[in-house]
Short mmCIF file of C-alpha atoms in Angstrom, two decimals:
data_model
loop_
_atom_site.label_atom_id
_atom_site.label_comp_id
_atom_site.label_asym_id
_atom_site.label_seq_id
_atom_site.Cartn_x
_atom_site.Cartn_y
_atom_site.Cartn_z
CA UNK A 1 -67.35 -28.05 42.76
CA UNK A 2 -63.90 -28.58 44.16
CA UNK A 3 -61.98 -25.50 45.28
CA UNK A 4 -59.13 -24.43 43.01
CA UNK A 5 -55.79 -25.76 44.16
CA UNK A 6 -53.11 -23.18 44.70
CA UNK A 7 -49.60 -24.13 43.66
CA UNK A 8 -46.66 -22.20 45.07
CA UNK A 9 -44.30 -20.24 42.82
CA UNK A 10 -41.38 -22.39 43.99
CA UNK A 11 -43.21 -25.56 42.93
CA UNK A 12 -43.92 -24.16 39.46
CA UNK A 13 -40.36 -22.88 39.05
CA UNK A 14 -39.05 -26.36 39.88
CA UNK A 15 -40.40 -27.49 36.49
CA UNK A 16 -37.67 -25.38 34.88
CA UNK A 17 -34.93 -27.40 36.63
CA UNK A 18 -33.99 -29.49 33.53
CA UNK A 19 -33.50 -26.31 31.50
CA UNK A 20 -31.41 -24.77 34.28
CA UNK A 21 -29.19 -27.85 34.61
CA UNK A 22 -28.60 -28.28 30.89
CA UNK A 23 -27.90 -24.58 30.33
CA UNK A 24 -25.55 -24.63 33.30
CA UNK A 25 -23.68 -27.64 31.99
CA UNK A 26 -23.37 -26.02 28.56
CA UNK A 27 -21.33 -23.17 30.05
CA UNK A 28 -19.53 -25.12 32.76
CA UNK A 29 -18.39 -27.75 30.24
CA UNK A 30 -16.91 -24.96 28.11
CA UNK A 31 -14.89 -23.92 31.16
CA UNK A 32 -13.79 -27.53 31.74
CA UNK A 33 -12.70 -28.01 28.13
CA UNK A 34 -10.37 -25.02 28.20
CA UNK A 35 -9.00 -25.42 31.71
CA UNK A 36 -8.85 -29.20 32.29
CA UNK A 37 -9.73 -31.31 29.22
CA UNK A 38 -7.82 -29.31 26.62
CA UNK A 39 -5.73 -26.56 28.25
CA UNK A 40 -4.07 -25.84 24.90
CA UNK A 41 -7.18 -23.83 24.09
CA UNK A 42 -5.80 -21.16 26.43
CA UNK A 43 -2.20 -21.48 25.21
CA UNK A 44 -1.41 -18.66 22.76
CA UNK A 45 1.36 -20.76 21.22
CA UNK A 46 -0.90 -23.70 20.46
CA UNK A 47 -2.76 -24.27 17.15
CA UNK A 48 -5.81 -25.07 19.31
CA UNK A 49 -5.75 -21.62 21.00
CA UNK A 50 -9.17 -20.01 21.21
CA UNK A 51 -7.74 -16.84 19.71
CA UNK A 52 -7.83 -18.52 16.30
CA UNK A 53 -11.53 -19.30 16.68
CA UNK A 54 -12.14 -15.74 17.83
CA UNK A 55 -10.47 -14.48 14.65
CA UNK A 56 -12.79 -16.76 12.66
CA UNK A 57 -15.77 -14.75 13.91
CA UNK A 58 -14.59 -11.47 12.41
CA UNK A 59 -15.73 -11.46 8.75
CA UNK A 60 -19.50 -11.56 9.38
CA UNK A 61 -19.94 -10.73 13.07
CA UNK A 62 -22.90 -8.45 13.88
CA UNK A 63 -22.36 -5.20 15.82
CA UNK A 64 -19.29 -6.45 17.74
CA UNK A 65 -16.90 -6.60 14.77
CA UNK A 66 -14.88 -3.52 15.94
CA UNK A 67 -14.33 -5.16 19.34
CA UNK A 68 -13.18 -8.42 17.75
CA UNK A 69 -10.83 -6.62 15.36
CA UNK A 70 -9.35 -4.61 18.22
CA UNK A 71 -8.68 -7.72 20.30
CA UNK A 72 -7.12 -9.81 17.54
CA UNK A 73 -4.73 -6.97 16.78
CA UNK A 74 -3.76 -6.69 20.48
CA UNK A 75 -2.83 -10.25 21.39
CA UNK A 76 -2.16 -9.60 25.08
CA UNK A 77 -5.60 -8.09 25.56
CA UNK A 78 -7.06 -10.97 23.56
CA UNK A 79 -5.58 -13.46 26.04
CA UNK A 80 -6.95 -11.50 29.01
CA UNK A 81 -10.37 -11.36 27.37
CA UNK A 82 -10.50 -15.09 26.58
CA UNK A 83 -9.27 -16.04 30.06
CA UNK A 84 -11.83 -13.75 31.69
CA UNK A 85 -14.58 -15.02 29.39
CA UNK A 86 -13.72 -18.60 30.38
CA UNK A 87 -13.87 -17.79 34.10
CA UNK A 88 -17.24 -16.09 33.66
CA UNK A 89 -18.57 -19.12 31.76
CA UNK A 90 -17.43 -21.35 34.63
CA UNK A 91 -19.09 -19.17 37.29
CA UNK A 92 -22.32 -18.92 35.29
CA UNK A 93 -22.34 -22.68 34.79
CA UNK A 94 -21.76 -23.46 38.46
CA UNK A 95 -24.39 -20.93 39.51
CA UNK A 96 -27.02 -22.48 37.26
CA UNK A 97 -26.19 -26.09 38.13
CA UNK A 98 -26.30 -25.42 41.87
CA UNK A 99 -29.11 -22.90 41.70
CA UNK A 100 -26.92 -20.30 43.38
CA UNK A 101 -27.64 -16.66 42.52
CA UNK A 102 -29.81 -18.25 39.84
CA UNK A 103 -31.26 -15.12 38.28
CA UNK A 104 -27.88 -13.39 38.13
CA UNK A 105 -26.37 -16.56 36.61
CA UNK A 106 -29.15 -16.84 34.04
CA UNK A 107 -28.67 -13.19 33.10
CA UNK A 108 -25.01 -14.01 32.54
CA UNK A 109 -26.00 -17.02 30.42
CA UNK A 110 -28.33 -14.84 28.34
CA UNK A 111 -25.67 -12.20 27.69
CA UNK A 112 -22.99 -14.80 26.94
CA UNK A 113 -25.35 -16.50 24.48
CA UNK A 114 -26.07 -13.15 22.84
CA UNK A 115 -22.34 -12.53 22.45
CA UNK A 116 -21.87 -16.00 20.95
CA UNK A 117 -24.79 -15.39 18.58
CA UNK A 118 -23.52 -12.01 17.36
CA UNK A 119 -19.96 -13.25 16.94
CA UNK A 120 -20.27 -16.76 15.53
CA UNK A 121 -23.94 -17.14 14.59
CA UNK A 122 -23.00 -17.22 10.91
CA UNK A 123 -20.72 -20.26 11.32
CA UNK A 124 -21.64 -23.90 10.81
CA UNK A 125 -20.46 -25.68 7.66
CA UNK A 126 -23.24 -28.29 7.63
CA UNK A 127 -26.09 -26.38 9.34
CA UNK A 128 -26.74 -23.20 11.27
CA UNK A 129 -25.50 -24.78 14.50
CA UNK A 130 -23.80 -21.74 16.07
CA UNK A 131 -26.92 -19.66 15.46
CA UNK A 132 -29.07 -22.36 17.04
CA UNK A 133 -26.81 -22.52 20.10
CA UNK A 134 -27.01 -18.75 20.53
CA UNK A 135 -30.78 -18.34 20.28
CA UNK A 136 -31.42 -21.44 22.43
CA UNK A 137 -29.17 -20.02 25.14
CA UNK A 138 -30.97 -16.67 25.05
CA UNK A 139 -34.41 -18.27 25.25
CA UNK A 140 -33.46 -20.64 28.07
CA UNK A 141 -31.67 -17.88 29.97
CA UNK A 142 -34.73 -15.64 29.89
CA UNK A 143 -36.98 -18.45 31.13
CA UNK A 144 -34.69 -19.34 34.05
CA UNK A 145 -34.31 -15.65 34.88
CA UNK A 146 -38.09 -15.42 35.30
CA UNK A 147 -38.56 -18.57 37.38
CA UNK A 148 -35.36 -18.82 39.41
CA UNK A 149 -33.94 -22.00 40.85
CA UNK A 150 -37.01 -23.77 42.24
CA UNK A 151 -37.07 -26.24 45.11
CA UNK A 152 -33.88 -28.03 44.07
CA UNK A 153 -31.56 -25.06 44.43
CA UNK A 154 -29.19 -23.58 46.96
CA UNK A 155 -31.14 -20.35 46.66
CA UNK A 156 -34.22 -22.11 48.06
CA UNK A 157 -32.32 -23.89 50.83
CA UNK A 158 -30.50 -20.81 52.09
CA UNK A 159 -32.73 -17.89 51.18
CA UNK A 160 -36.33 -19.14 51.13
CA UNK A 161 -37.28 -17.05 54.17
CA UNK A 162 -35.56 -13.85 53.02
CA UNK A 163 -37.81 -11.00 51.89
CA UNK A 164 -35.23 -8.66 50.35
CA UNK A 165 -36.27 -7.59 46.82
CA UNK A 166 -32.63 -7.28 45.79
CA UNK A 167 -31.96 -10.86 46.88
CA UNK A 168 -34.92 -12.06 44.85
CA UNK A 169 -33.65 -10.21 41.81
CA UNK A 170 -30.31 -11.97 42.14
CA UNK A 171 -31.43 -15.39 43.38
CA UNK A 172 -34.88 -17.00 43.20
CA UNK A 173 -38.39 -16.78 44.60
CA UNK A 174 -41.63 -15.03 43.62
CA UNK A 175 -41.81 -11.38 42.67
CA UNK A 176 -44.32 -9.06 44.25
CA UNK A 177 -46.23 -8.66 41.00
CA UNK A 178 -49.85 -8.93 39.95
CA UNK A 179 -51.10 -10.96 36.99
CA UNK A 180 -51.07 -7.98 34.61
CA UNK A 181 -47.43 -7.18 35.41
CA UNK A 182 -46.44 -10.81 34.95
CA UNK A 183 -48.25 -10.90 31.62
CA UNK A 184 -46.44 -7.76 30.48
CA UNK A 185 -43.03 -9.13 31.46
CA UNK A 186 -43.78 -12.37 29.60
CA UNK A 187 -44.84 -10.39 26.53
CA UNK A 188 -41.73 -8.19 26.61
CA UNK A 189 -39.36 -11.14 26.98
CA UNK A 190 -41.19 -13.00 24.20
CA UNK A 191 -40.92 -10.03 21.85
CA UNK A 192 -37.19 -9.67 22.63
CA UNK A 193 -36.50 -13.36 22.06
CA UNK A 194 -38.51 -13.55 18.83
CA UNK A 195 -37.00 -10.33 17.45
CA UNK A 196 -33.44 -11.47 18.12
CA UNK A 197 -34.20 -14.87 16.58
CA UNK A 198 -35.79 -13.58 13.38
CA UNK A 199 -33.46 -10.61 12.93
CA UNK A 200 -30.27 -12.65 13.26
CA UNK A 201 -31.68 -15.47 11.12
CA UNK A 202 -32.20 -13.00 8.28
CA UNK A 203 -29.02 -11.00 8.87
CA UNK A 204 -26.73 -14.03 9.19
CA UNK A 205 -28.41 -16.58 6.88
CA UNK A 206 -31.02 -14.74 4.78
CA UNK A 207 -33.50 -17.18 6.26
CA UNK A 208 -36.76 -15.18 6.31
CA UNK A 209 -36.88 -14.04 2.68
CA UNK A 210 -34.58 -14.36 -0.27
CA UNK A 211 -32.29 -17.32 -0.87
CA UNK A 212 -30.95 -19.06 2.24
CA UNK A 213 -27.14 -19.03 2.31
CA UNK A 214 -24.39 -20.62 4.37
CA UNK A 215 -21.31 -18.43 4.50
CA UNK A 216 -19.17 -21.07 6.20
CA UNK A 217 -19.61 -23.78 3.59
CA UNK A 218 -17.40 -22.70 0.67
CA UNK A 219 -14.08 -20.81 1.07
CA UNK A 220 -13.92 -17.32 -0.36
CA UNK A 221 -10.93 -14.99 -0.58
CA UNK A 222 -11.38 -11.32 -1.33
CA UNK A 223 -8.58 -9.51 -3.15
CA UNK A 224 -9.01 -6.16 -1.43
CA UNK A 225 -6.33 -4.45 -3.46
CA UNK A 226 -3.64 -5.38 -5.97
CA UNK A 227 -0.72 -3.56 -7.54
CA UNK A 228 1.05 -5.00 -10.55
CA UNK A 229 4.36 -3.45 -11.59
CA UNK A 230 5.86 -3.39 -15.04
CA UNK A 231 8.67 -5.75 -13.98
CA UNK A 232 6.10 -8.41 -13.00
CA UNK A 233 6.14 -7.87 -9.22
CA UNK A 234 2.73 -8.27 -7.60
CA UNK A 235 1.53 -6.85 -4.28
CA UNK A 236 -1.91 -7.80 -2.95
CA UNK A 237 -4.03 -7.58 0.18
CA UNK A 238 -5.97 -10.82 0.66
CA UNK A 239 -8.79 -11.40 3.14
CA UNK A 240 -10.47 -14.78 3.72
CA UNK A 241 -14.12 -13.99 4.52
CA UNK A 242 -16.09 -17.22 3.97
CA UNK A 243 -15.80 -20.97 4.34
CA UNK A 244 -15.25 -23.54 7.10
CA UNK A 245 -13.30 -22.49 10.17
CA UNK A 246 -11.72 -25.95 10.47
CA UNK A 247 -9.28 -25.56 7.58
CA UNK A 248 -7.84 -22.90 5.33
CA UNK A 249 -8.08 -22.08 1.67
CA UNK A 250 -5.01 -23.32 -0.20
CA UNK A 251 -3.89 -21.07 -3.07
CA UNK A 252 -1.75 -23.25 -5.30
CA UNK A 253 -1.38 -20.87 -8.21
CA UNK A 254 -1.69 -17.18 -9.07
CA UNK A 255 -2.08 -16.30 -12.72
CA UNK A 256 -1.65 -12.87 -14.33
CA UNK A 257 -3.19 -12.44 -17.77
CA UNK A 258 -3.50 -9.43 -20.06
CA UNK A 259 -6.60 -7.87 -21.57
CA UNK A 260 -6.44 -10.32 -24.48
CA UNK A 261 -6.59 -13.30 -22.13
CA UNK A 262 -2.96 -14.29 -22.64
CA UNK A 263 -1.07 -15.46 -19.54
CA UNK A 264 1.91 -13.19 -18.92
CA UNK A 265 3.04 -14.53 -15.55
CA UNK A 266 2.39 -17.47 -13.21
CA UNK A 267 3.21 -17.71 -9.50
CA UNK A 268 3.28 -20.99 -7.58
CA UNK A 269 3.15 -19.72 -3.99
CA UNK A 270 4.77 -22.13 -1.54
CA UNK A 271 7.46 -22.06 1.13
CA UNK A 272 10.17 -22.44 -1.51
CA UNK A 273 9.40 -19.38 -3.61
CA UNK A 274 7.53 -17.06 -1.23
CA UNK A 275 9.62 -14.84 1.03
CA UNK A 276 7.86 -14.84 4.44
CA UNK A 277 9.29 -11.41 5.16
CA UNK A 278 7.17 -10.15 2.25
CA UNK A 279 3.96 -11.20 4.02
CA UNK A 280 2.48 -8.64 6.42
CA UNK A 281 -0.32 -10.17 8.47
CA UNK A 282 -2.87 -7.84 10.07
CA UNK A 283 -4.69 -10.25 12.40
CA UNK A 284 -4.03 -13.15 14.76
CA UNK A 285 -4.71 -15.80 12.10
CA UNK A 286 -1.86 -15.66 9.62
CA UNK A 287 -1.51 -16.30 5.91
CA UNK A 288 1.59 -18.46 5.44
CA UNK A 289 3.07 -20.66 2.73
CA UNK A 290 3.43 -24.39 3.23
CA UNK A 291 5.19 -26.98 1.09
CA UNK A 292 2.55 -26.91 -1.63
CA UNK A 293 0.54 -23.68 -1.46
CA UNK A 294 -0.33 -20.44 0.28
CA UNK A 295 -2.53 -21.25 3.29
CA UNK A 296 -5.26 -18.71 4.03
CA UNK A 297 -7.18 -19.41 7.29
CA UNK A 298 -10.66 -18.04 7.88
CA UNK A 299 -10.50 -14.42 9.04
CA UNK A 300 -6.86 -13.97 7.98
CA UNK A 301 -5.87 -10.76 6.23
CA UNK A 302 -2.42 -9.94 4.89
CA UNK A 303 -0.46 -7.88 2.42
CA UNK A 304 1.62 -10.17 0.22
CA UNK A 305 4.38 -9.22 -2.18
CA UNK A 306 5.40 -11.70 -4.86
CA UNK A 307 8.62 -11.11 -6.76
CA UNK A 308 8.73 -11.72 -10.53
CA UNK A 309 9.58 -15.25 -11.58
CA UNK A 310 11.29 -14.15 -14.80
CA UNK A 311 12.64 -11.07 -16.52
CA UNK A 312 9.64 -9.46 -18.16
CA UNK A 313 8.44 -6.01 -19.12
CA UNK A 314 4.69 -5.51 -18.85
CA UNK A 315 2.99 -2.90 -20.99
CA UNK A 316 0.43 -0.43 -19.74
CA UNK A 317 -3.12 -1.73 -19.77
CA UNK A 318 -5.68 -3.90 -18.03
CA UNK A 319 -4.70 -7.18 -16.37
CA UNK A 320 -6.52 -9.93 -14.51
CA UNK A 321 -5.18 -11.45 -11.28
CA UNK A 322 -6.55 -14.94 -10.65
CA UNK A 323 -6.09 -17.02 -7.50
CA UNK A 324 -6.64 -20.77 -7.89
CA UNK A 325 -7.40 -22.97 -4.88
CA UNK A 326 -6.49 -26.67 -4.71
CA UNK A 327 -10.23 -27.40 -4.85
CA UNK A 328 -10.51 -25.61 -8.18
CA UNK A 329 -12.17 -22.50 -6.76
CA UNK A 330 -11.03 -19.25 -8.34
CA UNK A 331 -11.03 -15.64 -7.19
CA UNK A 332 -10.08 -12.78 -9.48
CA UNK A 333 -9.55 -9.06 -9.67
CA UNK A 334 -8.94 -6.70 -12.62
CA UNK A 335 -6.29 -4.00 -12.28
CA UNK A 336 -4.42 -1.57 -14.49
CA UNK A 337 -0.76 -0.78 -15.02
CA UNK A 338 -0.58 2.95 -15.64
#
């Protein structure tokens, strides 16, 4: 019987190199896109600015919604946050690609992926792609954090003979653990990864039980409040909560009808007949009229006042406010004139 061959920890951890390199490139390429390939992503005056995407996360973000709302209402802090986030992504990516401070870098990748998952895991107009990116990043980050950089890493070249436990926690190399402790760590990390995966899949997409839904497929505008005055003036607070983040909803017509179903007033909101000073936007993404309609980007929320189009006198009673999108989608709310 041949004696059992012993394989070093560094040799086993080298098998994780492809995961480390790909995960590193995922974050470093994000840094490159914003700093070199498309610097407009960090230009607050550009339509490509990342602040718009950050605002898109707001309607269905998990746990971090208050932070997102705070940042998109404080644009200077939003810029600092996005710039800092980009730098951290670059450092994490470089660390993983080079195998430098590998465990610290993989911890950063895990936390960044968790943030991405909680913020944008509900997005993806054709599939659950943002959710998949988030959970894959968490799983890969945990694996690399356990194994370190392996033989093809700067950690191994520079620190292979160091015995400091703190250095090992930050870089690479074997832990001073027995088989039971290693098994327990593997079990804990597995439970964490599986729990996050299944919990967010249900919370963001109803994927475990019930009917699977995709909140970023079809636009939806919520009429949070509406006030109709007897002279026909209409004041509303609109909030776009669902649909693709790549384009807005386009409200081409607003119809007011009475309790009998008769139309009493029609608004055609566009840049000609909507006073921009009567639109109060709350967030970074703004509701604005264009030549043909009222454009409502994902995550935008605003109070809009529409002046009467004709001299009318509305009676007390129940009325229906109906928003009609260019696609034919409709959103409505019933209100009363007292």
